[in-house]
């Protein structure tokens, strides 16, 4: 979808690309190579200026390290994931650490805030599960207007109302699959707490267990917000 000079592309699961008119490209949770929903032509990003990571699970941290290496992207994440990325060979100045409540300036003039989520954040590796800090979400405030909240993996929580009051997001990318996150009923409640006009559903259908569907979200929302169902991959020109 296009929104005020931003092309928003869903790459399947929780992975999104925001491409600004000047070409600056931001990725959130780039789980691409192993993502059954990601189109083949999207598995190797041509350009990435920034990557935002919500938590350490493989279906979110995904290809962050390899994309950062190949595209030169700067990675924004909680401190523990930054340390892990440096162990993967990324440079100190290519990995920006922060924690919940922190706001950083990102490419494209975007103001990015790491916010709370109710979820876990282990990083799986051959040595076992590594502490990936805590799971969170991102609020991306684009300087000319729109504010997008990407919830990462989370259950609904009452302080989504605070996120709504503090950041006033226009759009929320919310997980609806259930099982590992909230389901459509809880996501409808989340949309109400956030006060958003538009919800982009995500984290459903990738695997059979993620059974929630946009239609269910629409039913539970009862018309109080718009459900923007995305087609995976680049929009047709
Ligand atoms: Ni997760
Ligand atoms: Mn997940």
mmCIF file of C-alpha atoms and ligand atoms in Angstrom:
data_model
loop_
_atom_site.group_PDB
_atom_site.id
_atom_site.type_symbol
_atom_site.label_atom_id
_atom_site.label_comp_id
_atom_site.label_asym_id
_atom_site.label_seq_id
_atom_site.Cartn_x
_atom_site.Cartn_y
_atom_site.Cartn_z
ATOM 1 C CA UNK A 1 0.000 0.000 0.000
ATOM 2 C CA UNK A 2 1.061 3.604 -0.456
ATOM 3 C CA UNK A 3 0.709 6.129 2.308
ATOM 4 C CA UNK A 4 1.926 9.731 2.125
ATOM 5 C CA UNK A 5 5.033 8.992 0.085
ATOM 6 C CA UNK A 6 5.816 5.627 1.693
ATOM 7 C CA UNK A 7 5.455 2.305 -0.064
ATOM 8 C CA UNK A 8 4.603 -0.291 2.575
ATOM 9 C CA UNK A 9 5.237 -3.879 1.503
ATOM 10 C CA UNK A 10 4.391 -6.987 3.495
ATOM 11 C CA UNK A 11 7.031 -9.676 2.984
ATOM 12 C CA UNK A 12 5.018 -12.289 4.863
ATOM 13 C CA UNK A 13 4.796 -13.122 8.573
ATOM 14 C CA UNK A 14 5.971 -10.053 10.555
ATOM 15 C CA UNK A 15 8.390 -8.762 7.891
ATOM 16 C CA UNK A 16 7.695 -5.357 6.352
ATOM 17 C CA UNK A 17 9.538 -2.974 4.067
ATOM 18 C CA UNK A 18 8.994 0.766 4.096
ATOM 19 C CA UNK A 19 10.422 2.447 1.012
ATOM 20 C CA UNK A 20 10.452 6.215 0.954
ATOM 21 C CA UNK A 21 10.181 8.193 -2.270
ATOM 22 C CA UNK A 22 13.896 9.058 -2.113
ATOM 23 C CA UNK A 23 14.736 5.335 -2.071
ATOM 24 C CA UNK A 24 15.574 5.019 1.623
ATOM 25 C CA UNK A 25 14.503 1.529 2.632
ATOM 26 C CA UNK A 26 13.634 0.349 6.137
ATOM 27 C CA UNK A 27 12.954 -3.263 7.117
ATOM 28 C CA UNK A 28 11.251 -4.646 10.210
ATOM 29 C CA UNK A 29 11.828 -8.267 11.310
ATOM 30 C CA UNK A 30 13.364 -9.460 8.005
ATOM 31 C CA UNK A 31 12.633 -13.173 8.231
ATOM 32 C CA UNK A 32 12.932 -13.777 4.486
ATOM 33 C CA UNK A 33 15.032 -16.770 3.384
ATOM 34 C CA UNK A 34 13.198 -19.266 5.613
ATOM 35 C CA UNK A 35 9.826 -17.553 5.353
ATOM 36 C CA UNK A 36 7.363 -19.679 3.362
ATOM 37 C CA UNK A 37 5.256 -16.590 2.541
ATOM 38 C CA UNK A 38 8.124 -14.437 1.247
ATOM 39 C CA UNK A 39 8.185 -14.317 -2.571
ATOM 40 C CA UNK A 40 11.433 -15.695 -4.096
ATOM 41 C CA UNK A 41 12.322 -12.325 -5.656
ATOM 42 C CA UNK A 42 12.122 -10.656 -2.234
ATOM 43 C CA UNK A 43 14.395 -13.047 -0.340
ATOM 44 C CA UNK A 44 17.551 -11.039 -0.995
ATOM 45 C CA UNK A 45 16.863 -7.336 -0.435
ATOM 46 C CA UNK A 46 18.512 -5.037 -2.987
ATOM 47 C CA UNK A 47 18.634 -2.183 -0.557
ATOM 48 C CA UNK A 48 18.273 -1.800 3.183
ATOM 49 C CA UNK A 49 19.326 1.312 5.060
ATOM 50 C CA UNK A 50 17.927 0.289 8.418
ATOM 51 C CA UNK A 51 16.632 -2.873 10.055
ATOM 52 C CA UNK A 52 14.435 -2.812 13.148
ATOM 53 C CA UNK A 53 14.293 -6.012 15.209
ATOM 54 C CA UNK A 54 11.439 -6.674 17.650
ATOM 55 C CA UNK A 55 12.921 -9.755 19.365
ATOM 56 C CA UNK A 56 15.333 -12.641 19.063
ATOM 57 C CA UNK A 57 13.094 -15.414 17.760
ATOM 58 C CA UNK A 58 14.205 -16.807 14.432
ATOM 59 C CA UNK A 59 11.006 -15.775 12.632
ATOM 60 C CA UNK A 60 11.801 -12.107 13.464
ATOM 61 C CA UNK A 61 15.568 -11.738 13.840
ATOM 62 C CA UNK A 62 15.579 -13.774 10.635
ATOM 63 C CA UNK A 63 18.228 -12.682 8.133
ATOM 64 C CA UNK A 64 19.148 -9.497 9.969
ATOM 65 C CA UNK A 65 22.863 -10.276 10.228
ATOM 66 C CA UNK A 66 23.316 -11.324 6.590
ATOM 67 C CA UNK A 67 21.252 -8.430 5.193
ATOM 68 C CA UNK A 68 23.131 -5.955 7.356
ATOM 69 C CA UNK A 69 26.397 -7.361 6.006
ATOM 70 C CA UNK A 70 25.352 -7.417 2.342
ATOM 71 C CA UNK A 71 23.343 -4.189 2.217
ATOM 72 C CA UNK A 72 25.225 -2.216 4.854
ATOM 73 C CA UNK A 73 22.079 -1.549 6.851
ATOM 74 C CA UNK A 74 22.206 -0.154 10.358
ATOM 75 C CA UNK A 75 20.437 -2.443 12.834
ATOM 76 C CA UNK A 76 18.298 -1.060 15.657
ATOM 77 C CA UNK A 77 17.534 -3.506 18.473
ATOM 78 C CA UNK A 78 17.520 -4.105 22.182
ATOM 79 C CA UNK A 79 21.007 -4.157 23.730
ATOM 80 C CA UNK A 80 21.302 -7.956 24.069
ATOM 81 C CA UNK A 81 20.555 -8.521 20.377
ATOM 82 C CA UNK A 82 23.110 -5.852 19.432
ATOM 83 C CA UNK A 83 25.750 -7.797 21.389
ATOM 84 C CA UNK A 84 24.772 -11.008 19.607
ATOM 85 C CA UNK A 85 24.930 -9.288 16.201
ATOM 86 C CA UNK A 86 28.447 -8.086 16.981
ATOM 87 C CA UNK A 87 29.374 -11.701 17.742
ATOM 88 C CA UNK A 88 28.094 -12.455 14.220
ATOM 89 C CA UNK A 89 30.665 -9.998 12.871
ATOM 90 C CA UNK A 90 28.708 -6.765 12.583
ATOM 91 C CA UNK A 91 30.539 -3.568 13.514
ATOM 92 C CA UNK A 92 29.844 -1.584 16.623
ATOM 93 C CA UNK A 93 28.760 1.463 14.635
ATOM 94 C CA UNK A 94 26.419 -0.624 12.475
ATOM 95 C CA UNK A 95 24.349 -1.791 15.434
ATOM 96 C CA UNK A 96 22.413 0.730 17.501
ATOM 97 C CA UNK A 97 21.331 -0.566 20.906
ATOM 98 C CA UNK A 98 18.466 0.794 22.936
ATOM 99 C CA UNK A 99 15.831 -0.374 25.361
ATOM 100 C CA UNK A 100 12.148 0.175 25.982
ATOM 101 C CA UNK A 101 11.116 3.806 25.910
ATOM 102 C CA UNK A 102 14.178 4.805 23.909
ATOM 103 C CA UNK A 103 13.805 6.876 20.739
ATOM 104 C CA UNK A 104 16.474 7.025 18.046
ATOM 105 C CA UNK A 105 16.863 8.855 14.753
ATOM 106 C CA UNK A 106 16.909 6.438 11.844
ATOM 107 C CA UNK A 107 17.558 6.812 8.102
ATOM 108 C CA UNK A 108 14.915 8.779 6.239
ATOM 109 C CA UNK A 109 14.485 11.166 9.160
ATOM 110 C CA UNK A 110 12.354 8.582 10.933
ATOM 111 C CA UNK A 111 12.037 8.797 14.689
ATOM 112 C CA UNK A 112 11.912 5.214 16.010
ATOM 113 C CA UNK A 113 10.844 4.213 19.512
ATOM 114 C CA UNK A 114 11.188 0.752 21.029
ATOM 115 C CA UNK A 115 8.083 -0.037 23.067
ATOM 116 C CA UNK A 116 6.766 -2.817 25.274
ATOM 117 C CA UNK A 117 5.458 -6.218 24.192
ATOM 118 C CA UNK A 118 4.255 -9.244 26.142
ATOM 119 C CA UNK A 119 6.368 -12.069 24.745
ATOM 120 C CA UNK A 120 9.759 -13.797 25.162
ATOM 121 C CA UNK A 121 13.005 -13.216 23.254
ATOM 122 C CA UNK A 122 15.453 -16.135 23.228
ATOM 123 C CA UNK A 123 17.951 -16.445 20.366
ATOM 124 C CA UNK A 124 18.379 -20.039 19.227
ATOM 125 C CA UNK A 125 21.891 -21.145 18.385
ATOM 126 C CA UNK A 126 24.001 -24.260 18.288
ATOM 127 C CA UNK A 127 25.100 -23.545 21.861
ATOM 128 C CA UNK A 128 21.497 -23.453 23.051
ATOM 129 C CA UNK A 129 19.124 -20.579 23.622
ATOM 130 C CA UNK A 130 20.834 -17.234 24.252
ATOM 131 C CA UNK A 131 19.287 -14.374 26.210
ATOM 132 C CA UNK A 132 17.919 -11.932 23.642
ATOM 133 C CA UNK A 133 16.844 -9.345 26.188
ATOM 134 C CA UNK A 134 13.123 -8.650 26.051
ATOM 135 C CA UNK A 135 10.621 -8.607 23.221
ATOM 136 C CA UNK A 136 9.259 -5.264 22.070
ATOM 137 C CA UNK A 137 7.527 -3.396 19.302
ATOM 138 C CA UNK A 138 8.460 -0.360 17.205
ATOM 139 C CA UNK A 139 6.795 2.977 16.669
ATOM 140 C CA UNK A 140 8.062 4.583 13.473
ATOM 141 C CA UNK A 141 7.224 8.267 13.277
ATOM 142 C CA UNK A 142 7.766 9.548 9.749
ATOM 143 C CA UNK A 143 8.643 13.255 9.831
ATOM 144 C CA UNK A 144 5.985 14.397 7.357
ATOM 145 C CA UNK A 145 3.083 12.720 9.081
ATOM 146 C CA UNK A 146 2.192 9.069 9.392
ATOM 147 C CA UNK A 147 3.098 7.074 12.468
ATOM 148 C CA UNK A 148 3.202 3.295 12.232
ATOM 149 C CA UNK A 149 3.190 0.926 15.216
ATOM 150 C CA UNK A 150 4.556 -2.588 14.604
ATOM 151 C CA UNK A 151 3.656 -4.673 17.659
ATOM 152 C CA UNK A 152 6.088 -7.547 17.055
ATOM 153 C CA UNK A 153 4.885 -10.713 18.754
ATOM 154 C CA UNK A 154 2.668 -9.892 21.700
ATOM 155 C CA UNK A 155 -0.501 -10.558 23.592
ATOM 156 C CA UNK A 156 -2.799 -7.585 24.054
ATOM 157 C CA UNK A 157 -1.840 -5.472 27.092
ATOM 158 C CA UNK A 158 -3.501 -2.502 28.757
ATOM 159 C CA UNK A 159 -0.569 -0.169 28.181
ATOM 160 C CA UNK A 160 -1.298 -0.231 24.449
ATOM 161 C CA UNK A 161 -3.565 2.631 25.517
ATOM 162 C CA UNK A 162 -0.418 4.528 26.578
ATOM 163 C CA UNK A 163 1.225 3.820 23.219
ATOM 164 C CA UNK A 164 -1.888 5.285 21.608
ATOM 165 C CA UNK A 165 -1.798 8.369 23.830
ATOM 166 C CA UNK A 166 1.937 8.976 23.529
ATOM 167 C CA UNK A 167 2.479 8.262 19.839
ATOM 168 C CA UNK A 168 -0.973 8.481 18.275
ATOM 169 C CA UNK A 169 -0.245 5.880 15.557
ATOM 170 C CA UNK A 170 -2.231 6.027 12.330
ATOM 171 C CA UNK A 171 -1.593 2.411 11.440
ATOM 172 C CA UNK A 172 -0.883 -0.645 13.581
ATOM 173 C CA UNK A 173 0.665 -3.854 12.287
ATOM 174 C CA UNK A 174 -0.797 -6.420 14.700
ATOM 175 C CA UNK A 175 -0.276 -10.179 14.991
ATOM 176 C CA UNK A 176 -3.539 -12.101 14.690
ATOM 177 C CA UNK A 177 -2.451 -15.720 14.235
ATOM 178 C CA UNK A 178 -2.948 -16.760 17.850
ATOM 179 C CA UNK A 179 -1.023 -19.543 19.614
ATOM 180 C CA UNK A 180 2.263 -17.592 19.919
ATOM 181 C CA UNK A 181 0.580 -14.164 19.962
ATOM 182 C CA UNK A 182 -2.834 -12.618 20.362
ATOM 183 C CA UNK A 183 -5.669 -13.857 18.165
ATOM 184 C CA UNK A 184 -8.161 -11.759 16.152
ATOM 185 C CA UNK A 185 -10.445 -11.144 19.144
ATOM 186 C CA UNK A 186 -7.586 -9.815 21.277
ATOM 187 C CA UNK A 187 -6.137 -7.900 18.323
ATOM 188 C CA UNK A 188 -9.469 -6.107 17.906
ATOM 189 C CA UNK A 189 -9.242 -5.128 21.574
ATOM 190 C CA UNK A 190 -5.657 -3.935 20.943
ATOM 191 C CA UNK A 191 -6.802 -1.746 18.052
ATOM 192 C CA UNK A 192 -9.386 -0.160 20.346
ATOM 193 C CA UNK A 193 -6.790 0.550 23.057
ATOM 194 C CA UNK A 194 -4.417 2.059 20.484
ATOM 195 C CA UNK A 195 -7.158 4.121 18.874
ATOM 196 C CA UNK A 196 -5.866 3.381 15.382
ATOM 197 C CA UNK A 197 -7.925 3.872 12.256
ATOM 198 C CA UNK A 198 -6.180 1.142 10.286
ATOM 199 C CA UNK A 199 -4.843 -2.285 11.225
ATOM 200 C CA UNK A 200 -2.534 -4.315 9.004
ATOM 201 C CA UNK A 201 -2.874 -7.941 10.152
ATOM 202 C CA UNK A 202 0.316 -10.005 10.303
ATOM 203 C CA UNK A 203 1.790 -13.181 11.816
ATOM 204 C CA UNK A 204 -0.951 -15.442 10.483
ATOM 205 C CA UNK A 205 -1.060 -18.215 7.891
ATOM 206 C CA UNK A 206 2.713 -18.737 7.746
ATOM 207 C CA UNK A 207 2.333 -22.042 9.531
ATOM 208 C CA UNK A 208 -0.905 -23.998 10.103
ATOM 209 C CA UNK A 209 -0.912 -23.238 13.829
ATOM 210 C CA UNK A 210 -1.259 -19.480 13.125
ATOM 211 C CA UNK A 211 -4.963 -19.859 12.428
ATOM 212 C CA UNK A 212 -6.335 -16.319 12.908
ATOM 213 C CA UNK A 213 -7.512 -14.564 9.743
ATOM 214 C CA UNK A 214 -8.216 -10.960 8.730
ATOM 215 C CA UNK A 215 -11.936 -11.731 8.320
ATOM 216 C CA UNK A 216 -12.102 -12.734 11.988
ATOM 217 C CA UNK A 217 -10.378 -9.482 12.940
ATOM 218 C CA UNK A 218 -12.916 -7.574 10.863
ATOM 219 C CA UNK A 219 -15.795 -9.365 12.609
ATOM 220 C CA UNK A 220 -14.438 -8.651 16.062
ATOM 221 C CA UNK A 221 -13.667 -5.026 15.167
ATOM 222 C CA UNK A 222 -17.254 -4.420 14.149
ATOM 223 C CA UNK A 223 -16.261 -1.575 11.836
ATOM 224 C CA UNK A 224 -14.484 0.470 14.526
ATOM 225 C CA UNK A 225 -11.259 0.327 12.491
ATOM 226 C CA UNK A 226 -10.300 -0.548 8.959
ATOM 227 C CA UNK A 227 -8.575 -3.874 8.272
ATOM 228 C CA UNK A 228 -5.972 -3.347 5.553
ATOM 229 C CA UNK A 229 -5.342 -6.842 4.255
ATOM 230 C CA UNK A 230 -1.991 -6.929 2.446
ATOM 231 C CA UNK A 231 -0.932 -9.051 -0.477
ATOM 232 C CA UNK A 232 2.554 -10.412 0.063
ATOM 233 C CA UNK A 233 5.274 -8.822 -2.047
ATOM 234 C CA UNK A 234 5.659 -5.681 -4.074
ATOM 235 C CA UNK A 235 2.452 -3.923 -5.101
ATOM 236 C CA UNK A 236 1.552 -3.976 -8.781
ATOM 237 C CA UNK A 237 2.557 -0.790 -10.509
HETATM 238 NI NI1 LIG B 1 8.314 -14.628 18.889
HETATM 239 MN MN1 LIG B 2 6.858 -14.850 15.886
#
